[in-house]
Amino acid sequence: MNRIALPDGTTVPALGQGTWKMGERGADRAAEARSLRLGLDLGLTLIDTAEMYADGGAEEVVAEAIAGRRQDAFLVSKAYPQNASAARLPRACEASLKRLNTDVLDLYLLHWRGSVPLGETVEAMEQLVAAGKILRWGVSNLDVEDLEELGPGLSACATDQVLYNLEARGVEFDLLPYAARLKMPVMAYSPVGQGGALLRHPALSRIASRQGATPAQIALAWTLRGDGVISIPKASSEAHLRENAEVWKIVLTPEDLAELDTAFAPPKRKHALAML
């Protein structure tokens, strides 16, 4: 599996595991935790979660999944924007650490921008690093202009997690090149889209047939076609998880990529940052 270097030199797998909507139903939690554990076995060791997901329930599922295996996982969680102040971020972090049953987060992100000045959030993040509560910090759903407002703190920003898939390619116009110049990877959430419409597109079906793969695998492989992108699809079943882990066997051809560009045109101008 390809690995991606963070700005501090730490490498993580380019394919991780998302947890959005996990923990919402108590009856599903055991199966969701088993899926995450299988992902660890298959090398998908980066697990992304957030205090927002199921009001902390997803973090509790992750805690069950990594019980006895904390050293195998690279844990990412995210803070609400209203909790991104100097006063509230330490408390939000402690609450996430408690739900995750761990002493430290590998990466802590601002979930999206709110009313708290970004400079204050940077200082609060750095205080958490100094206190040993997190190893590094980053952001989510920030565009180029927002990143520039981080000022000197931008050099310590480990990633920007954004919506990126074949239907949402706006970040290719300026955000991806900007991040590449900083040698800061971008983390792609919802890489196979939402609701299944993307996966029913005829172009994906044709390429999947040629490749002996599924449309979801083609969509995921597309996000991983270059350097600098970490993709975090959610998989709450063993079959789906194994399907994701097989993506590394797929090499999209120039013909495949051209067909996808025809079906899902790359941006020719600046677009407002898409978010879910």
mmCIF file of C-alpha atoms in Angstrom:
data_model
loop_
_atom_site.group_PDB
_atom_site.id
_atom_site.type_symbol
_atom_site.label_atom_id
_atom_site.label_comp_id
_atom_site.label_asym_id
_atom_site.label_seq_id
_atom_site.Cartn_x
_atom_site.Cartn_y
_atom_site.Cartn_z
ATOM 1 C CA MET A 1 0.000 0.000 0.000
ATOM 2 C CA ASN A 2 1.227 3.468 -0.851
ATOM 3 C CA ARG A 3 2.115 5.680 2.079
ATOM 4 C CA ILE A 4 1.851 9.445 2.268
ATOM 5 C CA ALA A 5 4.253 11.667 4.187
ATOM 6 C CA LEU A 6 2.898 14.316 6.527
ATOM 7 C CA PRO A 7 4.861 17.584 6.825
ATOM 8 C CA ASP A 8 6.754 16.291 9.886
ATOM 9 C CA GLY A 9 7.942 13.223 7.965
ATOM 10 C CA THR A 10 5.528 10.738 9.545
ATOM 11 C CA THR A 11 4.016 8.440 6.931
ATOM 12 C CA VAL A 12 0.466 7.097 6.916
ATOM 13 C CA PRO A 13 -1.342 4.758 4.510
ATOM 14 C CA ALA A 14 -2.917 6.587 1.588
ATOM 15 C CA LEU A 15 -6.099 4.607 2.208
ATOM 16 C CA GLY A 16 -7.714 4.882 5.622
ATOM 17 C CA GLN A 17 -11.089 4.316 7.244
ATOM 18 C CA GLY A 18 -13.871 6.820 7.798
ATOM 19 C CA THR A 19 -16.496 6.553 10.541
ATOM 20 C CA TRP A 20 -19.201 9.057 9.590
ATOM 21 C CA LYS A 21 -22.617 7.708 10.689
ATOM 22 C CA MET A 22 -21.030 4.970 12.795
ATOM 23 C CA GLY A 23 -22.246 4.717 16.371
ATOM 24 C CA GLU A 24 -25.729 5.989 15.565
ATOM 25 C CA ARG A 25 -27.433 2.677 16.320
ATOM 26 C CA GLY A 26 -26.377 0.683 19.336
ATOM 27 C CA ALA A 27 -27.262 -2.575 17.624
ATOM 28 C CA ASP A 28 -24.715 -1.853 14.867
ATOM 29 C CA ARG A 29 -21.762 -0.872 17.039
ATOM 30 C CA ALA A 30 -20.241 -4.333 17.499
ATOM 31 C CA ALA A 31 -20.279 -4.983 13.749
ATOM 32 C CA GLU A 32 -18.834 -1.554 13.037
ATOM 33 C CA ALA A 33 -16.004 -2.149 15.502
ATOM 34 C CA ARG A 34 -15.272 -5.538 13.929
ATOM 35 C CA SER A 35 -15.062 -3.868 10.529
ATOM 36 C CA LEU A 36 -12.584 -1.299 11.801
ATOM 37 C CA ARG A 37 -10.473 -4.033 13.388
ATOM 38 C CA LEU A 38 -10.420 -5.933 10.097
ATOM 39 C CA GLY A 39 -9.269 -2.741 8.453
ATOM 40 C CA LEU A 40 -6.330 -2.598 10.838
ATOM 41 C CA ASP A 41 -5.491 -6.179 9.869
ATOM 42 C CA LEU A 42 -5.575 -5.211 6.185
ATOM 43 C CA GLY A 43 -3.277 -2.224 6.651
ATOM 44 C CA LEU A 44 -5.902 0.526 6.727
ATOM 45 C CA THR A 45 -4.492 1.833 9.971
ATOM 46 C CA LEU A 46 -5.558 5.485 9.699
ATOM 47 C CA ILE A 47 -8.987 5.871 11.314
ATOM 48 C CA ASP A 48 -10.823 9.178 11.004
ATOM 49 C CA THR A 49 -13.614 10.189 13.363
ATOM 50 C CA ALA A 50 -15.058 13.311 15.017
ATOM 51 C CA GLU A 51 -16.844 14.485 18.119
ATOM 52 C CA MET A 52 -19.770 15.376 15.842
ATOM 53 C CA TYR A 53 -20.327 11.848 14.542
ATOM 54 C CA ALA A 54 -23.245 10.348 16.487
ATOM 55 C CA ASP A 55 -22.521 12.900 19.238
ATOM 56 C CA GLY A 56 -19.320 11.054 20.110
ATOM 57 C CA GLY A 57 -20.743 7.598 19.435
ATOM 58 C CA ALA A 58 -18.380 7.020 16.531
ATOM 59 C CA GLU A 59 -15.409 7.724 18.787
ATOM 60 C CA GLU A 60 -16.727 5.096 21.196
ATOM 61 C CA VAL A 61 -16.951 2.566 18.335
ATOM 62 C CA VAL A 62 -13.350 3.364 17.448
ATOM 63 C CA ALA A 63 -12.345 2.822 21.085
ATOM 64 C CA GLU A 64 -13.867 -0.654 20.971
ATOM 65 C CA ALA A 65 -12.135 -1.390 17.666
ATOM 66 C CA ILE A 66 -8.663 -0.412 18.879
ATOM 67 C CA ALA A 67 -8.912 -1.921 22.360
ATOM 68 C CA GLY A 68 -5.581 -3.648 22.969
ATOM 69 C CA ARG A 69 -4.317 -2.402 19.593
ATOM 70 C CA ARG A 70 -3.793 1.312 20.101
ATOM 71 C CA GLN A 71 -0.262 1.066 18.735
ATOM 72 C CA ASP A 72 -1.609 -0.254 15.424
ATOM 73 C CA ALA A 73 -3.825 2.753 14.729
ATOM 74 C CA PHE A 74 -3.215 6.314 13.577
ATOM 75 C CA LEU A 75 -6.132 8.137 15.198
ATOM 76 C CA VAL A 76 -7.654 11.270 13.704
ATOM 77 C CA SER A 77 -10.505 13.179 15.329
ATOM 78 C CA LYS A 78 -12.109 16.552 14.726
ATOM 79 C CA ALA A 79 -13.440 19.361 16.906
ATOM 80 C CA TYR A 80 -16.574 21.408 16.341
ATOM 81 C CA PRO A 81 -15.807 25.008 15.286
ATOM 82 C CA GLN A 82 -17.582 26.320 18.380
ATOM 83 C CA ASN A 83 -15.096 24.315 20.462
ATOM 84 C CA ALA A 84 -12.042 25.708 18.677
ATOM 85 C CA SER A 85 -11.311 28.519 21.139
ATOM 86 C CA ALA A 86 -8.467 28.679 23.639
ATOM 87 C CA ALA A 87 -10.936 28.012 26.468
ATOM 88 C CA ARG A 88 -12.994 25.235 24.904
ATOM 89 C CA LEU A 89 -10.601 23.260 22.700
ATOM 90 C CA PRO A 90 -8.754 21.617 25.626
ATOM 91 C CA ARG A 91 -12.067 20.408 27.050
ATOM 92 C CA ALA A 92 -13.266 19.116 23.693
ATOM 93 C CA CYS A 93 -9.989 17.273 23.210
ATOM 94 C CA GLU A 94 -10.169 15.701 26.659
ATOM 95 C CA ALA A 95 -13.717 14.526 25.951
ATOM 96 C CA SER A 96 -12.614 12.919 22.678
ATOM 97 C CA LEU A 97 -9.642 11.264 24.366
ATOM 98 C CA LYS A 98 -11.958 9.851 27.025
ATOM 99 C CA ARG A 99 -14.408 8.453 24.464
ATOM 100 C CA LEU A 100 -11.531 6.996 22.442
ATOM 101 C CA ASN A 101 -9.954 5.568 25.607
ATOM 102 C CA THR A 102 -6.528 6.872 24.702
ATOM 103 C CA ASP A 103 -4.050 9.362 26.122
ATOM 104 C CA VAL A 104 -3.100 11.046 22.852
ATOM 105 C CA LEU A 105 -4.434 11.724 19.368
ATOM 106 C CA ASP A 106 -2.145 11.277 16.399
ATOM 107 C CA LEU A 107 -3.924 14.090 14.557
ATOM 108 C CA TYR A 108 -6.588 16.583 15.670
ATOM 109 C CA LEU A 109 -8.507 18.682 13.158
ATOM 110 C CA LEU A 110 -10.708 21.763 13.172
ATOM 111 C CA HIS A 111 -13.848 20.307 11.557
ATOM 112 C CA TRP A 112 -14.812 23.474 9.704
ATOM 113 C CA ARG A 113 -14.388 27.181 10.138
ATOM 114 C CA GLY A 114 -16.621 29.016 12.595
ATOM 115 C CA SER A 115 -16.561 32.333 14.434
ATOM 116 C CA VAL A 116 -13.387 31.631 16.434
ATOM 117 C CA PRO A 117 -10.398 33.388 14.830
ATOM 118 C CA LEU A 118 -8.125 30.882 13.114
ATOM 119 C CA GLY A 119 -5.091 32.329 14.870
ATOM 120 C CA GLU A 120 -6.650 31.524 18.244
ATOM 121 C CA THR A 121 -7.358 27.964 17.117
ATOM 122 C CA VAL A 122 -3.758 27.540 15.956
ATOM 123 C CA GLU A 123 -2.486 28.668 19.352
ATOM 124 C CA ALA A 124 -4.885 26.322 21.138
ATOM 125 C CA MET A 125 -3.776 23.420 18.941
ATOM 126 C CA GLU A 126 -0.121 24.166 19.635
ATOM 127 C CA GLN A 127 -0.867 24.207 23.365
ATOM 128 C CA LEU A 128 -2.372 20.721 23.040
ATOM 129 C CA VAL A 129 0.778 19.555 21.243
ATOM 130 C CA ALA A 130 2.927 21.036 24.012
ATOM 131 C CA ALA A 131 0.768 19.297 26.628
ATOM 132 C CA GLY A 132 1.195 15.939 24.902
ATOM 133 C CA LYS A 133 -2.533 15.567 24.208
ATOM 134 C CA ILE A 134 -2.104 15.530 20.421
ATOM 135 C CA LEU A 135 0.930 14.820 18.259
ATOM 136 C CA ARG A 136 -0.040 17.125 15.411
ATOM 137 C CA TRP A 137 -2.975 19.184 14.171
ATOM 138 C CA GLY A 138 -4.708 20.088 10.931
ATOM 139 C CA VAL A 139 -7.904 21.478 9.496
ATOM 140 C CA SER A 140 -10.934 20.398 7.510
ATOM 141 C CA ASN A 141 -13.123 22.186 4.967
ATOM 142 C CA LEU A 142 -10.761 25.149 4.623
ATOM 143 C CA ASP A 143 -10.095 26.724 1.234
ATOM 144 C CA VAL A 144 -6.874 28.370 0.086
ATOM 145 C CA GLU A 145 -7.824 31.790 1.472
ATOM 146 C CA ASP A 146 -8.605 30.222 4.853
ATOM 147 C CA LEU A 147 -5.310 28.353 4.923
ATOM 148 C CA GLU A 148 -3.442 31.565 4.210
ATOM 149 C CA GLU A 149 -5.044 33.071 7.328
ATOM 150 C CA LEU A 150 -3.251 30.466 9.450
ATOM 151 C CA GLY A 151 -0.165 32.623 8.989
ATOM 152 C CA PRO A 152 3.038 31.144 10.428
ATOM 153 C CA GLY A 153 0.960 28.274 11.830
ATOM 154 C CA LEU A 154 0.429 26.972 8.308
ATOM 155 C CA SER A 155 3.853 25.328 8.389
ATOM 156 C CA ALA A 156 2.646 23.064 11.236
ATOM 157 C CA CYS A 157 -0.697 22.192 9.614
ATOM 158 C CA ALA A 158 -0.574 18.467 8.838
ATOM 159 C CA THR A 159 -3.507 18.196 6.420
ATOM 160 C CA ASP A 160 -6.689 19.749 5.083
ATOM 161 C CA GLN A 161 -9.577 17.272 4.971
ATOM 162 C CA VAL A 162 -11.996 18.157 2.170
ATOM 163 C CA LEU A 163 -14.789 16.712 0.067
ATOM 164 C CA TYR A 164 -13.132 15.159 -2.988
ATOM 165 C CA ASN A 165 -14.541 12.682 -5.464
ATOM 166 C CA LEU A 166 -15.377 12.493 -9.168
ATOM 167 C CA GLU A 167 -18.480 14.616 -8.642
ATOM 168 C CA ALA A 168 -16.659 17.178 -6.492
ATOM 169 C CA ARG A 169 -13.433 18.115 -8.263
ATOM 170 C CA GLY A 170 -13.337 21.837 -7.479
ATOM 171 C CA VAL A 171 -10.317 21.482 -5.190
ATOM 172 C CA GLU A 172 -8.203 20.483 -8.183
ATOM 173 C CA PHE A 173 -8.224 24.049 -9.497
ATOM 174 C CA ASP A 174 -6.253 25.662 -6.691
ATOM 175 C CA LEU A 175 -6.397 23.846 -3.349
ATOM 176 C CA LEU A 176 -4.614 20.660 -4.413
ATOM 177 C CA PRO A 177 -1.777 22.543 -6.177
ATOM 178 C CA TYR A 178 -1.458 24.882 -3.184
ATOM 179 C CA ALA A 179 -1.241 21.960 -0.744
ATOM 180 C CA ALA A 180 1.280 20.223 -3.002
ATOM 181 C CA ARG A 181 3.548 23.281 -2.890
ATOM 182 C CA LEU A 182 3.382 23.148 0.900
ATOM 183 C CA LYS A 183 4.041 19.383 0.840
ATOM 184 C CA MET A 184 0.870 19.058 2.877
ATOM 185 C CA PRO A 185 -1.355 16.099 1.930
ATOM 186 C CA VAL A 186 -5.076 16.535 1.443
ATOM 187 C CA MET A 187 -7.460 14.052 3.045
ATOM 188 C CA ALA A 188 -10.437 13.149 0.827
ATOM 189 C CA TYR A 189 -13.720 12.469 2.584
ATOM 190 C CA SER A 190 -16.722 10.858 0.835
ATOM 191 C CA PRO A 191 -14.389 9.634 -1.946
ATOM 192 C CA VAL A 192 -17.109 7.477 -3.519
ATOM 193 C CA GLY A 193 -19.867 10.079 -3.194
ATOM 194 C CA GLN A 194 -23.092 10.018 -1.234
ATOM 195 C CA GLY A 195 -26.337 8.203 -1.951
ATOM 196 C CA GLY A 196 -25.005 5.908 -4.663
ATOM 197 C CA ALA A 197 -25.678 8.155 -7.686
ATOM 198 C CA LEU A 198 -21.988 8.390 -8.576
ATOM 199 C CA LEU A 199 -21.545 4.631 -8.518
ATOM 200 C CA ARG A 200 -24.427 4.159 -10.966
ATOM 201 C CA HIS A 201 -22.781 6.305 -13.629
ATOM 202 C CA PRO A 202 -22.267 4.388 -16.904
ATOM 203 C CA ALA A 203 -18.634 5.468 -17.228
ATOM 204 C CA LEU A 204 -17.758 3.878 -13.890
ATOM 205 C CA SER A 205 -19.621 0.716 -14.875
ATOM 206 C CA ARG A 206 -17.731 0.450 -18.170
ATOM 207 C CA ILE A 207 -14.331 0.965 -16.577
ATOM 208 C CA ALA A 208 -15.161 -1.434 -13.746
ATOM 209 C CA SER A 209 -16.074 -4.088 -16.299
ATOM 210 C CA ARG A 210 -12.774 -3.606 -18.139
ATOM 211 C CA GLN A 211 -10.804 -3.701 -14.898
ATOM 212 C CA GLY A 212 -12.667 -6.630 -13.328
ATOM 213 C CA ALA A 213 -13.548 -4.365 -10.424
ATOM 214 C CA THR A 214 -16.571 -2.652 -8.889
ATOM 215 C CA PRO A 215 -17.624 0.947 -9.613
ATOM 216 C CA ALA A 216 -16.792 1.852 -5.999
ATOM 217 C CA GLN A 217 -13.279 0.522 -6.423
ATOM 218 C CA ILE A 218 -12.810 2.587 -9.578
ATOM 219 C CA ALA A 219 -14.047 5.747 -7.866
ATOM 220 C CA LEU A 220 -11.724 5.124 -4.937
ATOM 221 C CA ALA A 221 -8.735 4.250 -7.117
ATOM 222 C CA TRP A 222 -9.259 7.528 -8.966
ATOM 223 C CA THR A 223 -8.784 9.546 -5.760
ATOM 224 C CA LEU A 224 -5.530 7.661 -5.156
ATOM 225 C CA ARG A 225 -4.134 8.053 -8.677
ATOM 226 C CA GLY A 226 -1.531 10.630 -7.660
ATOM 227 C CA ASP A 227 0.594 11.599 -4.707
ATOM 228 C CA GLY A 228 -0.552 13.763 -1.840
ATOM 229 C CA VAL A 229 -4.089 12.466 -1.275
ATOM 230 C CA ILE A 230 -5.226 10.311 1.648
ATOM 231 C CA SER A 231 -8.638 8.766 1.022
ATOM 232 C CA ILE A 232 -10.914 7.832 3.922
ATOM 233 C CA PRO A 233 -13.949 5.842 2.750
ATOM 234 C CA LYS A 234 -16.354 4.449 5.304
ATOM 235 C CA ALA A 235 -16.943 0.685 5.293
ATOM 236 C CA SER A 236 -19.178 -0.802 7.960
ATOM 237 C CA SER A 237 -19.243 -4.373 6.616
ATOM 238 C CA GLU A 238 -16.469 -6.912 6.162
ATOM 239 C CA ALA A 239 -17.249 -7.376 2.470
ATOM 240 C CA HIS A 240 -17.130 -3.646 1.794
ATOM 241 C CA LEU A 241 -13.928 -3.283 3.787
ATOM 242 C CA ARG A 242 -12.196 -6.072 1.867
ATOM 243 C CA GLU A 243 -13.360 -4.495 -1.383
ATOM 244 C CA ASN A 244 -11.746 -1.200 -0.387
ATOM 245 C CA ALA A 245 -8.503 -2.904 0.585
ATOM 246 C CA GLU A 246 -8.235 -4.497 -2.874
ATOM 247 C CA VAL A 247 -8.137 -1.099 -4.591
ATOM 248 C CA TRP A 248 -4.334 -1.227 -4.722
ATOM 249 C CA LYS A 249 -4.518 -3.927 -7.393
ATOM 250 C CA ILE A 250 -6.239 -1.477 -9.768
ATOM 251 C CA VAL A 251 -4.117 0.626 -12.113
ATOM 252 C CA LEU A 252 -6.256 3.055 -14.070
ATOM 253 C CA THR A 253 -5.105 3.348 -17.689
ATOM 254 C CA PRO A 254 -4.809 6.596 -19.657
ATOM 255 C CA GLU A 255 -7.966 5.486 -21.472
ATOM 256 C CA ASP A 256 -9.781 5.046 -18.154
ATOM 257 C CA LEU A 257 -8.675 8.449 -16.893
ATOM 258 C CA ALA A 258 -9.645 10.169 -20.145
ATOM 259 C CA GLU A 259 -13.094 8.587 -20.017
ATOM 260 C CA LEU A 260 -13.556 9.773 -16.442
ATOM 261 C CA ASP A 261 -12.448 13.297 -17.388
ATOM 262 C CA THR A 262 -15.061 13.300 -20.146
ATOM 263 C CA ALA A 263 -17.795 12.099 -17.797
ATOM 264 C CA PHE A 264 -16.703 14.272 -14.842
ATOM 265 C CA ALA A 265 -14.976 17.333 -16.216
ATOM 266 C CA PRO A 266 -12.115 18.813 -14.177
ATOM 267 C CA PRO A 267 -12.660 22.432 -13.068
ATOM 268 C CA LYS A 268 -11.663 25.267 -15.393
ATOM 269 C CA ARG A 269 -12.237 28.034 -12.852
ATOM 270 C CA LYS A 270 -12.383 28.647 -9.125
ATOM 271 C CA HIS A 271 -15.372 27.111 -7.337
ATOM 272 C CA ALA A 272 -16.630 27.643 -3.815
ATOM 273 C CA LEU A 273 -15.361 24.845 -1.601
ATOM 274 C CA ALA A 274 -17.895 22.007 -1.578
ATOM 275 C CA MET A 275 -18.828 20.603 1.819
ATOM 276 C CA LEU A 276 -21.104 17.974 3.316
#
